[in-house]
XYZ file of C-alpha atoms in Angstrom:
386
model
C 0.000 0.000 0.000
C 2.837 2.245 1.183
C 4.607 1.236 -2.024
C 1.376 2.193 -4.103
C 0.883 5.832 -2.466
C 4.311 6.635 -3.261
C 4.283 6.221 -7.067
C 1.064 7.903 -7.260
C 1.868 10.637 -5.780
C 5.355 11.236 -7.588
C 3.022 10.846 -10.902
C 0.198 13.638 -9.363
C 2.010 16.145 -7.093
C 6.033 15.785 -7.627
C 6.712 15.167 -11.520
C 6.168 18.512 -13.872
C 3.019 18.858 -14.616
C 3.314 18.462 -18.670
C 5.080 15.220 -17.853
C 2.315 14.279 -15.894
C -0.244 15.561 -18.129
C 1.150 13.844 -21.158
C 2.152 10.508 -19.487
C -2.330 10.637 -17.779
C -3.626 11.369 -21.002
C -1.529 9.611 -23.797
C -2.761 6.448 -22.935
C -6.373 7.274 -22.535
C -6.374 9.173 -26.149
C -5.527 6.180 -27.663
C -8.110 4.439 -25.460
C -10.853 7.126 -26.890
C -8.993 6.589 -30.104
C -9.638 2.397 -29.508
C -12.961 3.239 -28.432
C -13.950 5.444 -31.339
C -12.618 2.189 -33.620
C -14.694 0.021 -31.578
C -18.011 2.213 -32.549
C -16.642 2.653 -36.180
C -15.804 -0.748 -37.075
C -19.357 -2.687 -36.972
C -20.652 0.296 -39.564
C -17.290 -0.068 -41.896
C -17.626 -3.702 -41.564
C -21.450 -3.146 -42.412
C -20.873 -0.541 -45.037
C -19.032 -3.256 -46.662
C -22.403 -5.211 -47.373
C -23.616 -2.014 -50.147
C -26.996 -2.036 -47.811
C -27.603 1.379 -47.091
C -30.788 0.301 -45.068
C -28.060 -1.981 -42.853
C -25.922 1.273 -42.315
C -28.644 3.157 -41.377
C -30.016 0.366 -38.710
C -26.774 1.033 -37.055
C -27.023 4.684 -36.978
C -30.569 3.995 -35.876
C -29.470 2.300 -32.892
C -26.707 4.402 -32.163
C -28.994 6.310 -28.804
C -28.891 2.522 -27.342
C -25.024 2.303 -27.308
C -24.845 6.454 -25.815
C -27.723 5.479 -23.204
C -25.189 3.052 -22.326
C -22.224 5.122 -22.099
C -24.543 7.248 -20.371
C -24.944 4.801 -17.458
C -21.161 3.621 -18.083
C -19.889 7.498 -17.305
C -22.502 8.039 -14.366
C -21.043 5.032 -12.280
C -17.118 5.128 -13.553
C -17.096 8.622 -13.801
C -18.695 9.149 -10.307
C -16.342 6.171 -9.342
C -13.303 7.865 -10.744
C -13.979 11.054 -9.106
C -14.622 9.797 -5.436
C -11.728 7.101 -5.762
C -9.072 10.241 -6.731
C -9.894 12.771 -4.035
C -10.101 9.414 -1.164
C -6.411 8.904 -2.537
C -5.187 12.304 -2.724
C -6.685 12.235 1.327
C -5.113 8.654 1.951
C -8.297 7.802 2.312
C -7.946 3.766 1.272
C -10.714 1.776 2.867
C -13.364 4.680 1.343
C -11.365 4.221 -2.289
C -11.792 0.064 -1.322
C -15.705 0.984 -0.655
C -15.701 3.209 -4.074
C -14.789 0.459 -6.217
C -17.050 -1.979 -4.858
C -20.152 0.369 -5.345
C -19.521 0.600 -8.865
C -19.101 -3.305 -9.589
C -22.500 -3.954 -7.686
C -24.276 -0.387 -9.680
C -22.681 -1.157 -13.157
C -24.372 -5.027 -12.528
C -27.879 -3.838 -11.774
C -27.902 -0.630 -14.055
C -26.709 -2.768 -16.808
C -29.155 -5.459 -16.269
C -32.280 -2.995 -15.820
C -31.248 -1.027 -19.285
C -30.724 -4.478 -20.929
C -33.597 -5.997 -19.549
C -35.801 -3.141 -20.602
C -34.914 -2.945 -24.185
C -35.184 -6.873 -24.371
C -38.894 -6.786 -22.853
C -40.380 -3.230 -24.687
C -38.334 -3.288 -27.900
C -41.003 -1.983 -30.170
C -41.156 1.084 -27.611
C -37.006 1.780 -28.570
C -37.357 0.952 -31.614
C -40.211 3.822 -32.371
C -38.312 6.196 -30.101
C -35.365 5.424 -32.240
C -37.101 6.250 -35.482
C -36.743 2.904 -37.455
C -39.257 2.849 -40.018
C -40.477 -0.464 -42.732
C -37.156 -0.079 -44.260
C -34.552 -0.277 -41.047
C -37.043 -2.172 -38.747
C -36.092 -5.524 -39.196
C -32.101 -4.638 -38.995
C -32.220 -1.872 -36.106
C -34.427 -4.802 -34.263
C -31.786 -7.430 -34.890
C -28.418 -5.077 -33.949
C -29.915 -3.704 -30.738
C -31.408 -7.175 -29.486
C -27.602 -8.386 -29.405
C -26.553 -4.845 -27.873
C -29.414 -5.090 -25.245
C -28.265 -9.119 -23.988
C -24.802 -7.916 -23.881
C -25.667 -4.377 -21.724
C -24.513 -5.451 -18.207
C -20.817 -6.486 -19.814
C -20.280 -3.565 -21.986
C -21.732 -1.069 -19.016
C -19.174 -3.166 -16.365
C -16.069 -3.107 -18.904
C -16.474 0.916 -19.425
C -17.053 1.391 -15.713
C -13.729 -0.175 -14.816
C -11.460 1.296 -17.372
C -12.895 4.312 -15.900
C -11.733 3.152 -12.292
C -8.237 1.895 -13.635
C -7.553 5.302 -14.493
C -8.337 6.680 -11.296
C -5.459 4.844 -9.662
C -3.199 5.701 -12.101
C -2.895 2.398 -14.093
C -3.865 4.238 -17.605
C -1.625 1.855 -19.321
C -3.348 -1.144 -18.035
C -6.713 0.652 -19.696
C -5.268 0.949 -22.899
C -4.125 -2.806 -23.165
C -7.904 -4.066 -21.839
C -9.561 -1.712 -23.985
C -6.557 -2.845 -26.838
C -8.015 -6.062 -26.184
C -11.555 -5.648 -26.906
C -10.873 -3.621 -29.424
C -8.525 -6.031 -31.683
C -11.218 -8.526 -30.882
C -13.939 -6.821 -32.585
C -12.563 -5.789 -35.207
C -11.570 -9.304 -36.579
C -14.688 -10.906 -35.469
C -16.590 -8.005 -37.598
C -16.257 -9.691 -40.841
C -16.160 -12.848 -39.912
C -19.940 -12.538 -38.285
C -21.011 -9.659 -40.991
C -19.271 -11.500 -44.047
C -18.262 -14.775 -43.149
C -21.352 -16.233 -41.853
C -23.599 -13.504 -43.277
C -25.260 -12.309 -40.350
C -25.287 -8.648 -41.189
C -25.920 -6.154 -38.414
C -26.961 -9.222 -36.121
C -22.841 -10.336 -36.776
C -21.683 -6.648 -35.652
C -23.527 -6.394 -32.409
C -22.170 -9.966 -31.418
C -18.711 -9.042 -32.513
C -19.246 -6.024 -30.026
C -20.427 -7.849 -27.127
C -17.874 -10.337 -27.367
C -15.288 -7.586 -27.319
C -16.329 -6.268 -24.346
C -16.612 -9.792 -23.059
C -12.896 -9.981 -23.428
C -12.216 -6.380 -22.007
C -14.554 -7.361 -19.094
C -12.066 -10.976 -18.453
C -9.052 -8.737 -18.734
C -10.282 -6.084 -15.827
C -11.504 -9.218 -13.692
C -7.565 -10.716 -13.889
C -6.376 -6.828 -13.002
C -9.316 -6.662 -9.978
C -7.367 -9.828 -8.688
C -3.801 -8.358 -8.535
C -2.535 -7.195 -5.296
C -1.230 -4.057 -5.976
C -4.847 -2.555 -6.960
C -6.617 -0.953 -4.589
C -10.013 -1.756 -6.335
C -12.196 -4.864 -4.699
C -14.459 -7.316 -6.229
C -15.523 -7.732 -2.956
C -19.297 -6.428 -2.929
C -19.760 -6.256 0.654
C -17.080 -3.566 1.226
C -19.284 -1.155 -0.308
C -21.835 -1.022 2.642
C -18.942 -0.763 5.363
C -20.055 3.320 3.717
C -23.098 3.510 1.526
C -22.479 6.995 1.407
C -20.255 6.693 -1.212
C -23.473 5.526 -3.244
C -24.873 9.338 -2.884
C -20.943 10.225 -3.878
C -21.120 8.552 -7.143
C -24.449 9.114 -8.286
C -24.286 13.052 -7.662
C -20.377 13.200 -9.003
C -21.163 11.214 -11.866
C -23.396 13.442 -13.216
C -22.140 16.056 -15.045
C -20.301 13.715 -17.355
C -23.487 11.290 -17.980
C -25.680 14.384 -18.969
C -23.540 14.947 -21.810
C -24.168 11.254 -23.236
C -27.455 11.454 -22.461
C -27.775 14.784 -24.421
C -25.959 13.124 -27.186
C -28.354 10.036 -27.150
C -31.321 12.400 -27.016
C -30.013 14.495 -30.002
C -29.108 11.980 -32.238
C -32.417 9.855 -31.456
C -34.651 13.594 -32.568
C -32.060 13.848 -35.774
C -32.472 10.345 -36.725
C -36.274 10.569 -36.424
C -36.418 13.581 -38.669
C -33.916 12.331 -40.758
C -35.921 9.098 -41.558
C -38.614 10.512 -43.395
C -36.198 11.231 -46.273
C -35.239 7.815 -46.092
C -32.572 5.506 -45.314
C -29.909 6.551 -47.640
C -30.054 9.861 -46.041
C -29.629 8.525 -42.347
C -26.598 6.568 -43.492
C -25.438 9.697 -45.048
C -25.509 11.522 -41.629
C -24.419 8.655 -39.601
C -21.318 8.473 -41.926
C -21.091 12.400 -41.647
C -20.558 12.251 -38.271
C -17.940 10.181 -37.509
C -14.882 12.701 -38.258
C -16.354 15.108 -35.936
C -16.372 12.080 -33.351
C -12.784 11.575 -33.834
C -11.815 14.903 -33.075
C -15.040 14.898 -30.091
C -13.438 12.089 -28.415
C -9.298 12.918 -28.326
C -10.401 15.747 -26.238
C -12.822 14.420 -24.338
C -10.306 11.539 -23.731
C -7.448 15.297 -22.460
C -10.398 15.971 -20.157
C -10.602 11.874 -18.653
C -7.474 11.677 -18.468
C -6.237 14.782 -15.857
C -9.738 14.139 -13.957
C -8.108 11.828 -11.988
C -5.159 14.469 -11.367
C -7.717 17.253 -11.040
C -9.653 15.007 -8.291
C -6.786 14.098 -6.554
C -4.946 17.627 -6.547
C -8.011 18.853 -5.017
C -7.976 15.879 -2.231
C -4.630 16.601 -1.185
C -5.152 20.472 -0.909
C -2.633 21.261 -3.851
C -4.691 23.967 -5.099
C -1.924 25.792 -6.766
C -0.901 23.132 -9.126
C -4.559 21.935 -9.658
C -4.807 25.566 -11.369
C -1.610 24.952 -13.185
C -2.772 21.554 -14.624
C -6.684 22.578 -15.499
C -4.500 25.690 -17.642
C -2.376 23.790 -19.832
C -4.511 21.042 -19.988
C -6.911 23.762 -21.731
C -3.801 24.721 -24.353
C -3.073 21.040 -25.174
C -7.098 20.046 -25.466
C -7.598 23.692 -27.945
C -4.570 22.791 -29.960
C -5.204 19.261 -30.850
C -9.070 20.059 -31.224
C -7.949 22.565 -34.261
C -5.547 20.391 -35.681
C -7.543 17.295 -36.008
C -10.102 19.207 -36.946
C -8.304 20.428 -40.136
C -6.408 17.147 -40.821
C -10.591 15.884 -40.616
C -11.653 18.418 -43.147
C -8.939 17.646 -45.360
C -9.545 13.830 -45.368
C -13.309 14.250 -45.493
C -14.146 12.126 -48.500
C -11.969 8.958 -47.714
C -13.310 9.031 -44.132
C -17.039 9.025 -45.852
C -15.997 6.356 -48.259
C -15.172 3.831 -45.687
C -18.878 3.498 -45.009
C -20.363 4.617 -48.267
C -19.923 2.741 -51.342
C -22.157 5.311 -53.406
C -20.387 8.689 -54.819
C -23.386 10.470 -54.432
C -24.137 9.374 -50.708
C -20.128 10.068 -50.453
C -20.613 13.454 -51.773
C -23.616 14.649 -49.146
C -22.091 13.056 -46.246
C -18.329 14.848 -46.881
C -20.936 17.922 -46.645
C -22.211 16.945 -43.260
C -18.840 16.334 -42.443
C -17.835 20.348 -42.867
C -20.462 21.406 -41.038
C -20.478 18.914 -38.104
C -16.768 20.098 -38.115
C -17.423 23.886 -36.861
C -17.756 23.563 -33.011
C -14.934 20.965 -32.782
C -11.923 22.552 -32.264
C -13.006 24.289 -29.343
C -15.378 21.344 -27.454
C -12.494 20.524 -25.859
C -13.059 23.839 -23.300
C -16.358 22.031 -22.496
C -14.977 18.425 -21.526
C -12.531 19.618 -19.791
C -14.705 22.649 -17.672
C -17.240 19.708 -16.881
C -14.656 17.213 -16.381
C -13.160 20.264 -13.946
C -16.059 21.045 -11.981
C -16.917 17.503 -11.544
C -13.281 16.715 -10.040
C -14.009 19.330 -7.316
């Protein structure tokens, strides 16, 4: 334990703070990065098919996967927050409690959002905005998605958690893992044995299956303050209330998102289902550049939490500052290396020019905000943390 408090707080409080910055958040941008793969692949892999009413099902269904990020941020960002700050206050057995919370919330929550896609589907599916076109396939993808809820919402809870202790590294090979999974399952389910969008929500699950057996084999190590150990959790059930009001501020965003993209996709539809692909494809270089800065803002929360813990007030400043330089800098050059590659980045879900064409449009204007979203992660990330 001794052993543990000492590297973490060379890494937070002693090292200079762009060394600590860069070696927090490298790792978890190319975990966002893995992550943003992970949500790209199954509609490349789809895209692959010609079917524009199969790449639309996935963009149809895209609110399911951000309702559960939504849930997956509420508990491991809540988590991450309350585990930091009991560290930074060498506050173990309330870090120990923490943990075990979040394995017990991301279990029910994940079961409850499964379970109630699985028993109202029609009721998601009209929310969504599938119409005779994308029923069948948006019904298929997020039946697969809804089974494998609890797994994906417990694997995203506990990278979350990893990071909090300072193991970012460890994140980035689990998430590696999942990641590398998926993507070669994708076209052997979607090709292979021609299951379509059914074959990318499997190859999904199963990578998070894997990420989920990696994290159990970390939770098992010695030198991790984390717990499976349920139980621990009610030695202080006030760190329930902890995570649930923490986590907040981070889960509101994904449940904006989810809400947005569900009204978009239902006004969207009534032009029909080349058009939805067209703005699901459209989206995904602003996503790119969306999630390398929000992964800046993830991955100094656990700084900015402990900083504040420990008192350190002066170089909590110092780190939310250049944080905000490094977040505003990449955010405008991604967003102009985007803009640039606009039509290849269409093309690897389109096979149509003209569908290629109108998405590389949607692509310049989803473009606009990004380089400075970054300010926004990292303020909420910020005021969360403290």
């Amino acid at each position: 334990k001794e052993e543990f408090f000492v590297k973490t707080k060379e890494l937070f409080e002693r090292a200079p703070v762009w060394k600590s910055i860069f070696k927090m958040c490298l790792p978890t941008v190319v975990v966002m990065l893995v992550m943003t793969v992970y949500n790209m692949a199954d509609m490349v892999f789809v895209g692959q098919t010609g079917i524009a009413a199969q790449v639309a099902a996935v963009s149809l269904a895209s609110p399911f996967f951000l309702l559960q990020m939504t849930l997956s941020t509420w508990i491991g960002g809540g988590g991450c927050t309350v585990i930091s700050a009991a560290l930074g206050a060498k506050n173990t057995e309330k870090a120990k409690a923490a943990g075990a919370a979040c394995i017990l919330l991301s279990l029910v929550g994940g079961i409850l959002l499964g379970g109630a896609a699985l028993l109202f589907p029609n009721a998601f599916l009209h929310f969504f905005g599938a119409d005779a076109a994308t029923w069948d396939y948006t019904a298929q993808y997020l039946q697969i998605l809804a089974l494998g809820t609890p797994v994906i919402v417990f694997s995203n809870v506990f990278a979350n958690l990893v990071r909090a202790e300072g193991a970012v590294q460890t994140a980035v090979l689990l998430n590696m893992l999942g990641t590398v999974a998926n993507i070669i399952l994708d076209p052997l389910f979607i090709s292979g044995l021609n299951l379509g969008v059914q074959g990318a929500a499997i190859a999904t699950v199963l990578g998070n299956i894997f990420t989920a057996c990696g994290l159990l084999f970390y939770l098992r190590r010695r030198d991790t303050i984390l717990t499976l150990n349920m139980r621990k959790a009610f030695h202080m059930p006030h760190v329930f209330r902890e995570i649930f009001t923490l986590g907040i501020p981070g889960s509101v965003s994904n449940l904006l998102m989810s809400a947005v993209n569900t009204i978009t996709n239902r006004i969207v539809i009534a032009y029909g289902a080349d058009t939805v692909a067209e703005m699901g494809a459209g989206g995904k270089a602003g996503m790119i550049v969306a999630m390398v800065v929000m992964a800046i803002a993830l991955g100094v929360q656990p700084m900015f939490a402990y900083l504040y813990g420990a008192g350190n007030t002066a170089r909590l400043r110092e780190t939310f500052r250049k944080s905000g330089i490094l977040a505003v800098s990449l955010g405008i050059v991604l967003s102009v290396v985007c803009f640039i590659f606009r039509f290849p980045i269409c093309g690897l879900f389109l096979k149509d020019e003209a569908l290629v064409a109108s998405a590389a449009h949607i692509t310049v204007l989803g473009l606009l905000g990004m380089p400075l979203i970054g300010v926004y992660y990292l303020a909420v990330n910020y005021l969360q943390s403290v």
